[in-house]
């Protein structure tokens, strides 16, 4: 199970645990907050729980809430020793789930472990005393996970350079958090459209210019 308060982290560590998993409700396929009203903002939970754990030589895992590479950096910056991210790694070639084709496009199913799908598959169904606290979704197939891992690692490395951390474990000591009302400038949306077909139709003038320069050099060489 997961916890989100410093008191529970201390109690579990004093009871013999080595690593504590932090997070209630932030997962992409988790509906605990909706079904039960129970939860805690993930970054606040990390900050509080990491401080409690490290005071007792324990470690914490941030479980859930990551939607982009920057969220990994924030988790490590908040003091997490490890980061779990199911949603960002879902629907790749290496991830679980059957690959299905629908109208010529490939998809994979992704579901929370407290969802009805998971409990029907692994626990014989949803127990009468409780409700499902997860959902199942169908995601476009993303191919090999290597590109996603490279993107995440690249973001974390850049985060370290911005704040002056020479090692990942220094990130939390170099990080300051501030409250904002808006994080991203989305005047043109949040999706990178560099692979849009219209970009392929735009001539690459840098290549043309380079070819032109080489042509001029060849002409001068022939004259010489």
Short mmCIF file of C-alpha atoms in Angstrom, two decimals:
data_model
loop_
_atom_site.label_atom_id
_atom_site.label_comp_id
_atom_site.label_asym_id
_atom_site.label_seq_id
_atom_site.Cartn_x
_atom_site.Cartn_y
_atom_site.Cartn_z
CA UNK A 1 0.00 0.00 0.00
CA UNK A 2 0.88 3.66 -0.29
CA UNK A 3 1.04 6.46 2.26
CA UNK A 4 1.13 10.26 1.97
CA UNK A 5 2.03 11.59 5.42
CA UNK A 6 5.27 11.90 7.32
CA UNK A 7 3.77 10.21 10.37
CA UNK A 8 2.96 7.02 8.46
CA UNK A 9 6.38 7.01 6.81
CA UNK A 10 8.06 7.16 10.22
CA UNK A 11 5.81 4.45 11.63
CA UNK A 12 6.53 2.08 8.74
CA UNK A 13 10.27 2.68 8.83
CA UNK A 14 10.38 2.12 12.59
CA UNK A 15 8.46 -1.12 12.01
CA UNK A 16 11.20 -2.41 9.72
CA UNK A 17 10.43 -1.14 6.22
CA UNK A 18 13.32 0.10 4.07
CA UNK A 19 11.48 1.90 1.26
CA UNK A 20 8.06 3.58 1.40
CA UNK A 21 5.81 4.13 -1.63
CA UNK A 22 4.19 7.58 -1.76
CA UNK A 23 0.99 8.53 -3.55
CA UNK A 24 -2.79 8.19 -3.19
CA UNK A 25 -4.84 9.11 -6.23
CA UNK A 26 -2.43 10.80 -8.70
CA UNK A 27 -2.16 7.91 -11.15
CA UNK A 28 -3.45 8.27 -14.72
CA UNK A 29 -5.81 5.29 -14.37
CA UNK A 30 -6.56 5.73 -10.66
CA UNK A 31 -10.03 6.85 -9.55
CA UNK A 32 -9.48 6.68 -5.77
CA UNK A 33 -9.99 10.42 -5.30
CA UNK A 34 -13.23 10.28 -7.27
CA UNK A 35 -14.59 7.16 -5.60
CA UNK A 36 -13.51 7.81 -2.03
CA UNK A 37 -12.63 11.49 -1.71
CA UNK A 38 -9.24 10.44 -0.31
CA UNK A 39 -5.98 11.74 -1.71
CA UNK A 40 -3.07 14.15 -1.35
CA UNK A 41 -1.27 16.42 -3.85
CA UNK A 42 1.65 14.33 -5.05
CA UNK A 43 4.44 16.89 -4.81
CA UNK A 44 3.34 17.94 -1.32
CA UNK A 45 3.30 14.28 -0.30
CA UNK A 46 6.81 13.73 -1.67
CA UNK A 47 8.22 16.78 0.13
CA UNK A 48 6.71 15.79 3.46
CA UNK A 49 7.39 12.07 3.24
CA UNK A 50 10.94 12.31 1.88
CA UNK A 51 11.90 14.62 4.72
CA UNK A 52 10.53 12.16 7.27
CA UNK A 53 12.14 9.12 5.60
CA UNK A 54 15.59 10.58 5.13
CA UNK A 55 15.68 11.58 8.79
CA UNK A 56 15.48 7.86 9.59
CA UNK A 57 17.81 6.72 6.79
CA UNK A 58 14.86 5.43 4.77
CA UNK A 59 13.92 5.92 1.13
CA UNK A 60 10.74 6.86 -0.72
CA UNK A 61 9.26 5.99 -4.10
CA UNK A 62 7.07 8.58 -5.80
CA UNK A 63 4.19 6.56 -7.26
CA UNK A 64 2.01 8.33 -9.83
CA UNK A 65 1.35 11.77 -11.24
CA UNK A 66 4.01 11.96 -13.96
CA UNK A 67 2.73 13.23 -17.32
CA UNK A 68 5.98 14.53 -18.87
CA UNK A 69 9.76 14.35 -18.31
CA UNK A 70 9.65 17.49 -16.17
CA UNK A 71 7.50 15.70 -13.60
CA UNK A 72 10.29 13.18 -13.00
CA UNK A 73 12.66 16.06 -12.25
CA UNK A 74 10.14 17.59 -9.85
CA UNK A 75 9.75 14.27 -8.03
CA UNK A 76 13.51 13.87 -7.64
CA UNK A 77 13.79 17.56 -6.75
CA UNK A 78 11.19 17.06 -4.04
CA UNK A 79 13.30 14.32 -2.47
CA UNK A 80 12.07 11.09 -4.06
CA UNK A 81 14.71 8.37 -4.33
CA UNK A 82 12.79 6.46 -7.01
CA UNK A 83 9.94 7.33 -9.39
CA UNK A 84 7.20 5.02 -10.68
CA UNK A 85 5.39 5.99 -13.87
CA UNK A 86 2.93 3.47 -15.29
CA UNK A 87 1.04 5.72 -17.69
CA UNK A 88 4.09 7.13 -19.45
CA UNK A 89 5.48 3.64 -20.07
CA UNK A 90 2.16 2.08 -21.08
CA UNK A 91 1.36 1.00 -24.66
CA UNK A 92 4.96 0.40 -25.72
CA UNK A 93 6.30 -2.78 -27.33
CA UNK A 94 7.83 -3.88 -24.01
CA UNK A 95 4.78 -3.13 -21.84
CA UNK A 96 2.03 -5.60 -21.00
CA UNK A 97 -1.28 -5.92 -22.81
CA UNK A 98 -2.35 -7.35 -26.13
CA UNK A 99 -1.62 -5.40 -29.29
CA UNK A 100 -4.87 -4.93 -31.25
CA UNK A 101 -5.59 -3.36 -34.62
CA UNK A 102 -8.67 -1.15 -35.01
CA UNK A 103 -9.41 0.40 -38.40
CA UNK A 104 -5.79 0.08 -39.46
CA UNK A 105 -4.32 1.59 -36.28
CA UNK A 106 -2.58 -0.25 -33.41
CA UNK A 107 -3.62 0.07 -29.77
CA UNK A 108 -2.94 -1.45 -26.34
CA UNK A 109 -5.12 -1.64 -23.24
CA UNK A 110 -3.91 -0.07 -20.00
CA UNK A 111 -5.72 -0.46 -16.68
CA UNK A 112 -5.27 0.41 -13.02
CA UNK A 113 -4.68 -2.44 -10.59
CA UNK A 114 -7.72 -1.42 -8.55
CA UNK A 115 -9.94 -1.35 -11.64
CA UNK A 116 -12.71 -3.84 -12.29
CA UNK A 117 -10.70 -5.20 -15.23
CA UNK A 118 -7.71 -5.96 -13.00
CA UNK A 119 -9.75 -7.48 -10.18
CA UNK A 120 -11.76 -9.64 -12.58
CA UNK A 121 -8.51 -10.85 -14.13
CA UNK A 122 -6.42 -11.37 -11.00
CA UNK A 123 -8.74 -11.56 -7.98
CA UNK A 124 -11.89 -13.25 -9.22
CA UNK A 125 -13.90 -10.04 -9.40
CA UNK A 126 -14.67 -6.92 -7.37
CA UNK A 127 -15.49 -7.78 -3.76
CA UNK A 128 -19.01 -6.84 -2.64
CA UNK A 129 -17.78 -4.64 0.22
CA UNK A 130 -15.81 -2.29 -2.03
CA UNK A 131 -15.88 -0.48 -5.38
CA UNK A 132 -13.48 -0.28 -8.28
CA UNK A 133 -10.91 2.50 -7.80
CA UNK A 134 -9.35 2.39 -11.24
CA UNK A 135 -10.24 2.55 -14.92
CA UNK A 136 -9.22 0.89 -18.17
CA UNK A 137 -8.22 2.85 -21.26
CA UNK A 138 -7.18 2.09 -24.84
CA UNK A 139 -3.98 3.87 -25.91
CA UNK A 140 -2.40 4.29 -29.34
CA UNK A 141 0.59 1.99 -29.74
CA UNK A 142 3.86 3.87 -29.10
CA UNK A 143 6.43 1.39 -30.40
CA UNK A 144 9.72 0.64 -28.59
CA UNK A 145 10.12 2.25 -25.17
CA UNK A 146 13.67 3.42 -25.92
CA UNK A 147 12.56 6.79 -27.33
CA UNK A 148 10.42 7.52 -24.26
CA UNK A 149 13.26 6.59 -21.90
CA UNK A 150 15.70 8.78 -23.85
CA UNK A 151 13.25 11.70 -23.67
CA UNK A 152 12.82 11.33 -19.91
CA UNK A 153 16.54 10.98 -19.22
CA UNK A 154 17.29 13.96 -21.43
CA UNK A 155 14.85 16.09 -19.48
CA UNK A 156 16.30 15.05 -16.14
CA UNK A 157 19.86 15.73 -17.28
CA UNK A 158 18.87 19.20 -18.47
CA UNK A 159 17.11 19.85 -15.15
CA UNK A 160 20.35 19.07 -13.34
CA UNK A 161 22.28 21.54 -15.49
CA UNK A 162 19.71 24.30 -14.92
CA UNK A 163 19.87 24.04 -11.12
CA UNK A 164 23.57 23.19 -10.87
CA UNK A 165 23.31 19.58 -9.71
CA UNK A 166 26.30 17.46 -10.77
CA UNK A 167 24.60 14.26 -9.58
CA UNK A 168 20.98 13.16 -9.41
CA UNK A 169 21.12 12.91 -5.61
CA UNK A 170 22.08 16.60 -5.51
CA UNK A 171 18.91 17.65 -7.33
CA UNK A 172 16.79 17.92 -4.18
CA UNK A 173 19.43 20.13 -2.51
CA UNK A 174 19.52 22.47 -5.51
CA UNK A 175 15.76 22.74 -6.03
CA UNK A 176 13.35 25.46 -4.89
CA UNK A 177 9.62 25.17 -5.57
CA UNK A 178 7.28 28.12 -6.08
CA UNK A 179 3.50 28.17 -6.48
CA UNK A 180 2.27 29.26 -9.92
CA UNK A 181 -1.11 29.62 -11.58
CA UNK A 182 0.14 28.52 -15.00
CA UNK A 183 3.20 26.46 -15.84
CA UNK A 184 3.20 26.29 -19.65
CA UNK A 185 2.63 28.75 -22.48
CA UNK A 186 0.08 26.89 -24.59
CA UNK A 187 -0.88 29.65 -27.04
CA UNK A 188 -0.11 27.13 -29.81
CA UNK A 189 -1.19 24.08 -27.81
CA UNK A 190 1.06 21.60 -26.05
CA UNK A 191 1.66 19.14 -28.89
CA UNK A 192 4.84 19.19 -30.98
CA UNK A 193 3.76 19.17 -34.63
CA UNK A 194 7.21 18.84 -36.20
CA UNK A 195 6.13 15.52 -37.76
CA UNK A 196 3.01 17.04 -39.34
CA UNK A 197 2.82 16.34 -43.12
CA UNK A 198 2.94 20.05 -43.89
CA UNK A 199 6.49 20.24 -42.48
CA UNK A 200 7.62 17.56 -44.91
CA UNK A 201 6.37 19.76 -47.77
CA UNK A 202 8.44 22.78 -46.66
CA UNK A 203 11.79 22.96 -48.49
CA UNK A 204 14.88 22.63 -46.32
CA UNK A 205 16.69 25.82 -47.32
CA UNK A 206 19.72 24.99 -45.21
CA UNK A 207 20.37 21.91 -47.38
CA UNK A 208 19.79 23.94 -50.56
CA UNK A 209 22.18 26.65 -49.40
CA UNK A 210 24.82 24.09 -48.49
CA UNK A 211 24.49 22.41 -51.87
CA UNK A 212 24.77 25.82 -53.55
CA UNK A 213 27.95 26.64 -51.68
CA UNK A 214 29.48 23.29 -52.63
CA UNK A 215 28.53 23.93 -56.25
CA UNK A 216 30.27 27.31 -56.21
CA UNK A 217 33.37 25.75 -54.65
CA UNK A 218 33.43 23.08 -57.36
CA UNK A 219 33.22 25.76 -60.09
CA UNK A 220 36.12 27.70 -58.54
CA UNK A 221 38.17 24.50 -58.29
CA UNK A 222 37.61 23.77 -62.01
CA UNK A 223 38.70 27.31 -62.94
CA UNK A 224 41.85 26.94 -60.84
#
